[in-house]
Amino acid sequence: MIRRVTVPSLFPPPRYSHASVVEAGARLAFLAGSVPLDAEGKLVGDGDAVRQAEQVLVNLGEQLRAVGSDLAHVVATDVYVVGSDTAVLSAVWDVVEASGLGVGPHSSTLIGVACLGYTGQLVEITATAVIPEISHDPQGAPC
């Protein structure tokens, strides 16, 4: 259902693919930015981009489950990190890669930005995912 493409005529990306192709007829979910807030709306990981990335991924997993998908079915992300220090961006990317989003690998853009929407927020991830079809047994029950 998902085909990851690395274009041979382009510089090979280190840990992502150039494109993800989804066959026609698949259901897609376009997720709003996942942010580092807990269920009560409190910032998790104040001043710590890595800890915030971990919380963002937990929240992204919840968003995906709510629409019938998961991290393995994400085809594209935009990862926003406050700052221009490539070491911080790289540390956040290491968390993303270890999360299961690296399966494939998916297509992604890592972006250093000046600020994000919540006070103290350092990381946000938007995602597009395939919602896999539920397979059924011969009697029609989901399996």
JSON list of C-alpha atoms in Angstrom, two decimals:
[
{"chain": "A", "resi": 1, "resn": "MET", "atom": "CA", "xyz": [0.00, 0.00, 0.00]},
{"chain": "A", "resi": 2, "resn": "ILE", "atom": "CA", "xyz": [2.92, 2.39, 0.71]},
{"chain": "A", "resi": 3, "resn": "ARG", "atom": "CA", "xyz": [5.96, 2.59, -1.57]},
{"chain": "A", "resi": 4, "resn": "ARG", "atom": "CA", "xyz": [8.97, 4.59, -0.33]},
{"chain": "A", "resi": 5, "resn": "VAL", "atom": "CA", "xyz": [11.06, 6.17, -3.08]},
{"chain": "A", "resi": 6, "resn": "THR", "atom": "CA", "xyz": [14.66, 7.28, -3.00]},
{"chain": "A", "resi": 7, "resn": "VAL", "atom": "CA", "xyz": [15.46, 8.96, -6.32]},
{"chain": "A", "resi": 8, "resn": "PRO", "atom": "CA", "xyz": [18.69, 7.53, -7.78]},
{"chain": "A", "resi": 9, "resn": "SER", "atom": "CA", "xyz": [19.58, 10.76, -9.62]},
{"chain": "A", "resi": 10, "resn": "LEU", "atom": "CA", "xyz": [19.45, 12.83, -6.40]},
{"chain": "A", "resi": 11, "resn": "PHE", "atom": "CA", "xyz": [21.83, 12.89, -3.46]},
{"chain": "A", "resi": 12, "resn": "PRO", "atom": "CA", "xyz": [20.86, 9.94, -1.23]},
{"chain": "A", "resi": 13, "resn": "PRO", "atom": "CA", "xyz": [19.11, 11.17, 1.91]},
{"chain": "A", "resi": 14, "resn": "PRO", "atom": "CA", "xyz": [20.73, 10.00, 5.15]},
{"chain": "A", "resi": 15, "resn": "ARG", "atom": "CA", "xyz": [17.68, 8.68, 7.00]},
{"chain": "A", "resi": 16, "resn": "TYR", "atom": "CA", "xyz": [14.51, 9.44, 5.04]},
{"chain": "A", "resi": 17, "resn": "SER", "atom": "CA", "xyz": [13.02, 8.85, 1.59]},
{"chain": "A", "resi": 18, "resn": "HIS", "atom": "CA", "xyz": [12.42, 11.50, -1.08]},
{"chain": "A", "resi": 19, "resn": "ALA", "atom": "CA", "xyz": [8.78, 10.48, -1.53]},
{"chain": "A", "resi": 20, "resn": "SER", "atom": "CA", "xyz": [6.08, 8.14, -0.32]},
{"chain": "A", "resi": 21, "resn": "VAL", "atom": "CA", "xyz": [3.54, 6.87, -2.84]},
{"chain": "A", "resi": 22, "resn": "VAL", "atom": "CA", "xyz": [0.14, 5.68, -1.63]},
{"chain": "A", "resi": 23, "resn": "GLU", "atom": "CA", "xyz": [-2.04, 3.65, -3.99]},
{"chain": "A", "resi": 24, "resn": "ALA", "atom": "CA", "xyz": [-5.32, 5.27, -5.08]},
{"chain": "A", "resi": 25, "resn": "GLY", "atom": "CA", "xyz": [-8.28, 4.32, -2.95]},
{"chain": "A", "resi": 26, "resn": "ALA", "atom": "CA", "xyz": [-6.40, 4.43, 0.36]},
{"chain": "A", "resi": 27, "resn": "ARG", "atom": "CA", "xyz": [-7.81, 6.47, 3.21]},
{"chain": "A", "resi": 28, "resn": "LEU", "atom": "CA", "xyz": [-5.46, 9.18, 4.44]},
{"chain": "A", "resi": 29, "resn": "ALA", "atom": "CA", "xyz": [-5.36, 11.10, 7.70]},
{"chain": "A", "resi": 30, "resn": "PHE", "atom": "CA", "xyz": [-3.91, 14.61, 7.77]},
{"chain": "A", "resi": 31, "resn": "LEU", "atom": "CA", "xyz": [-3.04, 15.30, 11.39]},
{"chain": "A", "resi": 32, "resn": "ALA", "atom": "CA", "xyz": [-2.80, 18.71, 13.03]},
{"chain": "A", "resi": 33, "resn": "GLY", "atom": "CA", "xyz": [0.48, 19.53, 14.71]},
{"chain": "A", "resi": 34, "resn": "SER", "atom": "CA", "xyz": [1.18, 17.30, 17.67]},
{"chain": "A", "resi": 35, "resn": "VAL", "atom": "CA", "xyz": [2.46, 19.39, 20.59]},
{"chain": "A", "resi": 36, "resn": "PRO", "atom": "CA", "xyz": [4.27, 18.65, 23.90]},
{"chain": "A", "resi": 37, "resn": "LEU", "atom": "CA", "xyz": [1.27, 19.16, 26.19]},
{"chain": "A", "resi": 38, "resn": "ASP", "atom": "CA", "xyz": [-0.07, 16.54, 28.61]},
{"chain": "A", "resi": 39, "resn": "ALA", "atom": "CA", "xyz": [-3.78, 15.67, 28.89]},
{"chain": "A", "resi": 40, "resn": "GLU", "atom": "CA", "xyz": [-4.30, 18.62, 31.27]},
{"chain": "A", "resi": 41, "resn": "GLY", "atom": "CA", "xyz": [-2.69, 21.07, 28.82]},
{"chain": "A", "resi": 42, "resn": "LYS", "atom": "CA", "xyz": [0.57, 21.47, 30.76]},
{"chain": "A", "resi": 43, "resn": "LEU", "atom": "CA", "xyz": [3.85, 21.75, 28.87]},
{"chain": "A", "resi": 44, "resn": "VAL", "atom": "CA", "xyz": [6.04, 18.64, 29.20]},
{"chain": "A", "resi": 45, "resn": "GLY", "atom": "CA", "xyz": [9.83, 19.07, 29.13]},
{"chain": "A", "resi": 46, "resn": "ASP", "atom": "CA", "xyz": [10.19, 22.80, 29.73]},
{"chain": "A", "resi": 47, "resn": "GLY", "atom": "CA", "xyz": [13.47, 23.86, 28.07]},
{"chain": "A", "resi": 48, "resn": "ASP", "atom": "CA", "xyz": [14.24, 20.29, 26.89]},
{"chain": "A", "resi": 49, "resn": "ALA", "atom": "CA", "xyz": [13.68, 19.72, 23.15]},
{"chain": "A", "resi": 50, "resn": "VAL", "atom": "CA", "xyz": [14.40, 15.98, 23.39]},
{"chain": "A", "resi": 51, "resn": "ARG", "atom": "CA", "xyz": [11.85, 15.44, 26.18]},
{"chain": "A", "resi": 52, "resn": "GLN", "atom": "CA", "xyz": [9.33, 17.55, 24.28]},
{"chain": "A", "resi": 53, "resn": "ALA", "atom": "CA", "xyz": [9.92, 15.45, 21.15]},
{"chain": "A", "resi": 54, "resn": "GLU", "atom": "CA", "xyz": [9.19, 12.31, 23.16]},
{"chain": "A", "resi": 55, "resn": "GLN", "atom": "CA", "xyz": [5.88, 13.78, 24.39]},
{"chain": "A", "resi": 56, "resn": "VAL", "atom": "CA", "xyz": [4.99, 15.01, 20.90]},
{"chain": "A", "resi": 57, "resn": "LEU", "atom": "CA", "xyz": [5.44, 11.46, 19.61]},
{"chain": "A", "resi": 58, "resn": "VAL", "atom": "CA", "xyz": [3.30, 10.01, 22.41]},
{"chain": "A", "resi": 59, "resn": "ASN", "atom": "CA", "xyz": [0.58, 12.50, 21.49]},
{"chain": "A", "resi": 60, "resn": "LEU", "atom": "CA", "xyz": [1.01, 11.78, 17.78]},
{"chain": "A", "resi": 61, "resn": "GLY", "atom": "CA", "xyz": [0.51, 8.08, 18.53]},
{"chain": "A", "resi": 62, "resn": "GLU", "atom": "CA", "xyz": [-2.76, 8.95, 20.30]},
{"chain": "A", "resi": 63, "resn": "GLN", "atom": "CA", "xyz": [-3.91, 11.02, 17.33]},
{"chain": "A", "resi": 64, "resn": "LEU", "atom": "CA", "xyz": [-3.11, 8.15, 14.98]},
{"chain": "A", "resi": 65, "resn": "ARG", "atom": "CA", "xyz": [-4.92, 5.54, 17.11]},
{"chain": "A", "resi": 66, "resn": "ALA", "atom": "CA", "xyz": [-8.00, 7.78, 17.20]},
{"chain": "A", "resi": 67, "resn": "VAL", "atom": "CA", "xyz": [-8.25, 7.61, 13.40]},
{"chain": "A", "resi": 68, "resn": "GLY", "atom": "CA", "xyz": [-7.39, 3.90, 13.10]},
{"chain": "A", "resi": 69, "resn": "SER", "atom": "CA", "xyz": [-3.72, 4.21, 12.16]},
{"chain": "A", "resi": 70, "resn": "ASP", "atom": "CA", "xyz": [-0.28, 4.04, 13.81]},
{"chain": "A", "resi": 71, "resn": "LEU", "atom": "CA", "xyz": [3.29, 5.30, 13.54]},
{"chain": "A", "resi": 72, "resn": "ALA", "atom": "CA", "xyz": [4.22, 2.62, 10.99]},
{"chain": "A", "resi": 73, "resn": "HIS", "atom": "CA", "xyz": [1.62, 4.00, 8.55]},
{"chain": "A", "resi": 74, "resn": "VAL", "atom": "CA", "xyz": [2.86, 7.59, 8.60]},
{"chain": "A", "resi": 75, "resn": "VAL", "atom": "CA", "xyz": [3.98, 8.58, 5.10]},
{"chain": "A", "resi": 76, "resn": "ALA", "atom": "CA", "xyz": [5.11, 12.16, 5.68]},
{"chain": "A", "resi": 77, "resn": "THR", "atom": "CA", "xyz": [5.98, 14.52, 8.53]},
{"chain": "A", "resi": 78, "resn": "ASP", "atom": "CA", "xyz": [7.13, 18.05, 9.12]},
{"chain": "A", "resi": 79, "resn": "VAL", "atom": "CA", "xyz": [9.19, 18.30, 12.31]},
{"chain": "A", "resi": 80, "resn": "TYR", "atom": "CA", "xyz": [9.45, 21.84, 13.69]},
{"chain": "A", "resi": 81, "resn": "VAL", "atom": "CA", "xyz": [12.14, 22.65, 16.26]},
{"chain": "A", "resi": 82, "resn": "VAL", "atom": "CA", "xyz": [12.66, 26.09, 17.79]},
{"chain": "A", "resi": 83, "resn": "GLY", "atom": "CA", "xyz": [16.21, 27.26, 17.10]},
{"chain": "A", "resi": 84, "resn": "SER", "atom": "CA", "xyz": [18.97, 27.04, 14.55]},
{"chain": "A", "resi": 85, "resn": "ASP", "atom": "CA", "xyz": [21.44, 24.80, 16.39]},
{"chain": "A", "resi": 86, "resn": "THR", "atom": "CA", "xyz": [21.85, 21.75, 14.16]},
{"chain": "A", "resi": 87, "resn": "ALA", "atom": "CA", "xyz": [22.88, 19.66, 17.18]},
{"chain": "A", "resi": 88, "resn": "VAL", "atom": "CA", "xyz": [19.46, 20.28, 18.76]},
{"chain": "A", "resi": 89, "resn": "LEU", "atom": "CA", "xyz": [17.66, 19.55, 15.49]},
{"chain": "A", "resi": 90, "resn": "SER", "atom": "CA", "xyz": [19.69, 16.36, 15.13]},
{"chain": "A", "resi": 91, "resn": "ALA", "atom": "CA", "xyz": [18.90, 15.29, 18.71]},
{"chain": "A", "resi": 92, "resn": "VAL", "atom": "CA", "xyz": [15.17, 15.74, 18.03]},
{"chain": "A", "resi": 93, "resn": "TRP", "atom": "CA", "xyz": [15.51, 13.81, 14.77]},
{"chain": "A", "resi": 94, "resn": "ASP", "atom": "CA", "xyz": [17.17, 10.94, 16.68]},
{"chain": "A", "resi": 95, "resn": "VAL", "atom": "CA", "xyz": [14.05, 10.74, 18.88]},
{"chain": "A", "resi": 96, "resn": "VAL", "atom": "CA", "xyz": [11.81, 10.76, 15.79]},
{"chain": "A", "resi": 97, "resn": "GLU", "atom": "CA", "xyz": [13.86, 8.04, 14.13]},
{"chain": "A", "resi": 98, "resn": "ALA", "atom": "CA", "xyz": [13.82, 5.83, 17.23]},
{"chain": "A", "resi": 99, "resn": "SER", "atom": "CA", "xyz": [10.04, 6.18, 17.60]},
{"chain": "A", "resi": 100, "resn": "GLY", "atom": "CA", "xyz": [8.96, 3.93, 14.75]},
{"chain": "A", "resi": 101, "resn": "LEU", "atom": "CA", "xyz": [8.31, 6.82, 12.38]},
{"chain": "A", "resi": 102, "resn": "GLY", "atom": "CA", "xyz": [11.57, 5.83, 10.70]},
{"chain": "A", "resi": 103, "resn": "VAL", "atom": "CA", "xyz": [9.90, 2.65, 9.41]},
{"chain": "A", "resi": 104, "resn": "GLY", "atom": "CA", "xyz": [10.18, 2.79, 5.66]},
{"chain": "A", "resi": 105, "resn": "PRO", "atom": "CA", "xyz": [11.67, 5.42, 6.14]},
{"chain": "A", "resi": 106, "resn": "HIS", "atom": "CA", "xyz": [8.92, 7.99, 5.71]},
{"chain": "A", "resi": 107, "resn": "SER", "atom": "CA", "xyz": [9.28, 11.31, 3.88]},
{"chain": "A", "resi": 108, "resn": "SER", "atom": "CA", "xyz": [10.10, 14.14, 6.26]},
{"chain": "A", "resi": 109, "resn": "THR", "atom": "CA", "xyz": [11.28, 17.71, 6.56]},
{"chain": "A", "resi": 110, "resn": "LEU", "atom": "CA", "xyz": [13.15, 18.91, 9.66]},
{"chain": "A", "resi": 111, "resn": "ILE", "atom": "CA", "xyz": [12.71, 22.64, 10.13]},
{"chain": "A", "resi": 112, "resn": "GLY", "atom": "CA", "xyz": [14.32, 25.11, 12.56]},
{"chain": "A", "resi": 113, "resn": "VAL", "atom": "CA", "xyz": [11.85, 27.88, 13.42]},
{"chain": "A", "resi": 114, "resn": "ALA", "atom": "CA", "xyz": [11.81, 31.06, 15.54]},
{"chain": "A", "resi": 115, "resn": "CYS", "atom": "CA", "xyz": [8.86, 30.09, 17.74]},
{"chain": "A", "resi": 116, "resn": "LEU", "atom": "CA", "xyz": [5.82, 27.83, 18.04]},
{"chain": "A", "resi": 117, "resn": "GLY", "atom": "CA", "xyz": [2.30, 28.38, 19.36]},
{"chain": "A", "resi": 118, "resn": "TYR", "atom": "CA", "xyz": [2.55, 27.59, 23.08]},
{"chain": "A", "resi": 119, "resn": "THR", "atom": "CA", "xyz": [4.75, 29.38, 25.60]},
{"chain": "A", "resi": 120, "resn": "GLY", "atom": "CA", "xyz": [7.92, 27.31, 26.04]},
{"chain": "A", "resi": 121, "resn": "GLN", "atom": "CA", "xyz": [7.10, 24.97, 23.16]},
{"chain": "A", "resi": 122, "resn": "LEU", "atom": "CA", "xyz": [10.20, 23.76, 21.30]},
{"chain": "A", "resi": 123, "resn": "VAL", "atom": "CA", "xyz": [8.88, 20.90, 19.10]},
{"chain": "A", "resi": 124, "resn": "GLU", "atom": "CA", "xyz": [5.83, 20.19, 16.93]},
{"chain": "A", "resi": 125, "resn": "ILE", "atom": "CA", "xyz": [5.17, 17.48, 14.34]},
{"chain": "A", "resi": 126, "resn": "THR", "atom": "CA", "xyz": [2.52, 17.40, 11.61]},
{"chain": "A", "resi": 127, "resn": "ALA", "atom": "CA", "xyz": [1.85, 14.11, 9.88]},
{"chain": "A", "resi": 128, "resn": "THR", "atom": "CA", "xyz": [0.04, 12.41, 7.03]},
{"chain": "A", "resi": 129, "resn": "ALA", "atom": "CA", "xyz": [-0.79, 8.74, 7.52]},
{"chain": "A", "resi": 130, "resn": "VAL", "atom": "CA", "xyz": [-2.51, 5.91, 5.71]},
{"chain": "A", "resi": 131, "resn": "ILE", "atom": "CA", "xyz": [-5.44, 4.38, 7.55]},
{"chain": "A", "resi": 132, "resn": "PRO", "atom": "CA", "xyz": [-5.02, 0.67, 6.89]},
{"chain": "A", "resi": 133, "resn": "GLU", "atom": "CA", "xyz": [-7.99, -1.39, 5.83]},
{"chain": "A", "resi": 134, "resn": "ILE", "atom": "CA", "xyz": [-9.28, -3.76, 8.49]},
{"chain": "A", "resi": 135, "resn": "SER", "atom": "CA", "xyz": [-9.06, -7.33, 7.32]},
{"chain": "A", "resi": 136, "resn": "HIS", "atom": "CA", "xyz": [-12.07, -9.57, 7.98]},
{"chain": "A", "resi": 137, "resn": "ASP", "atom": "CA", "xyz": [-12.42, -13.29, 8.51]},
{"chain": "A", "resi": 138, "resn": "PRO", "atom": "CA", "xyz": [-14.80, -15.24, 6.22]},
{"chain": "A", "resi": 139, "resn": "GLN", "atom": "CA", "xyz": [-17.75, -14.51, 8.58]},
{"chain": "A", "resi": 140, "resn": "GLY", "atom": "CA", "xyz": [-17.12, -10.75, 8.31]},
{"chain": "A", "resi": 141, "resn": "ALA", "atom": "CA", "xyz": [-15.64, -10.17, 11.77]},
{"chain": "A", "resi": 142, "resn": "PRO", "atom": "CA", "xyz": [-12.58, -7.93, 12.01]},
{"chain": "A", "resi": 143, "resn": "CYS", "atom": "CA", "xyz": [-9.33, -9.81, 12.67]}
]
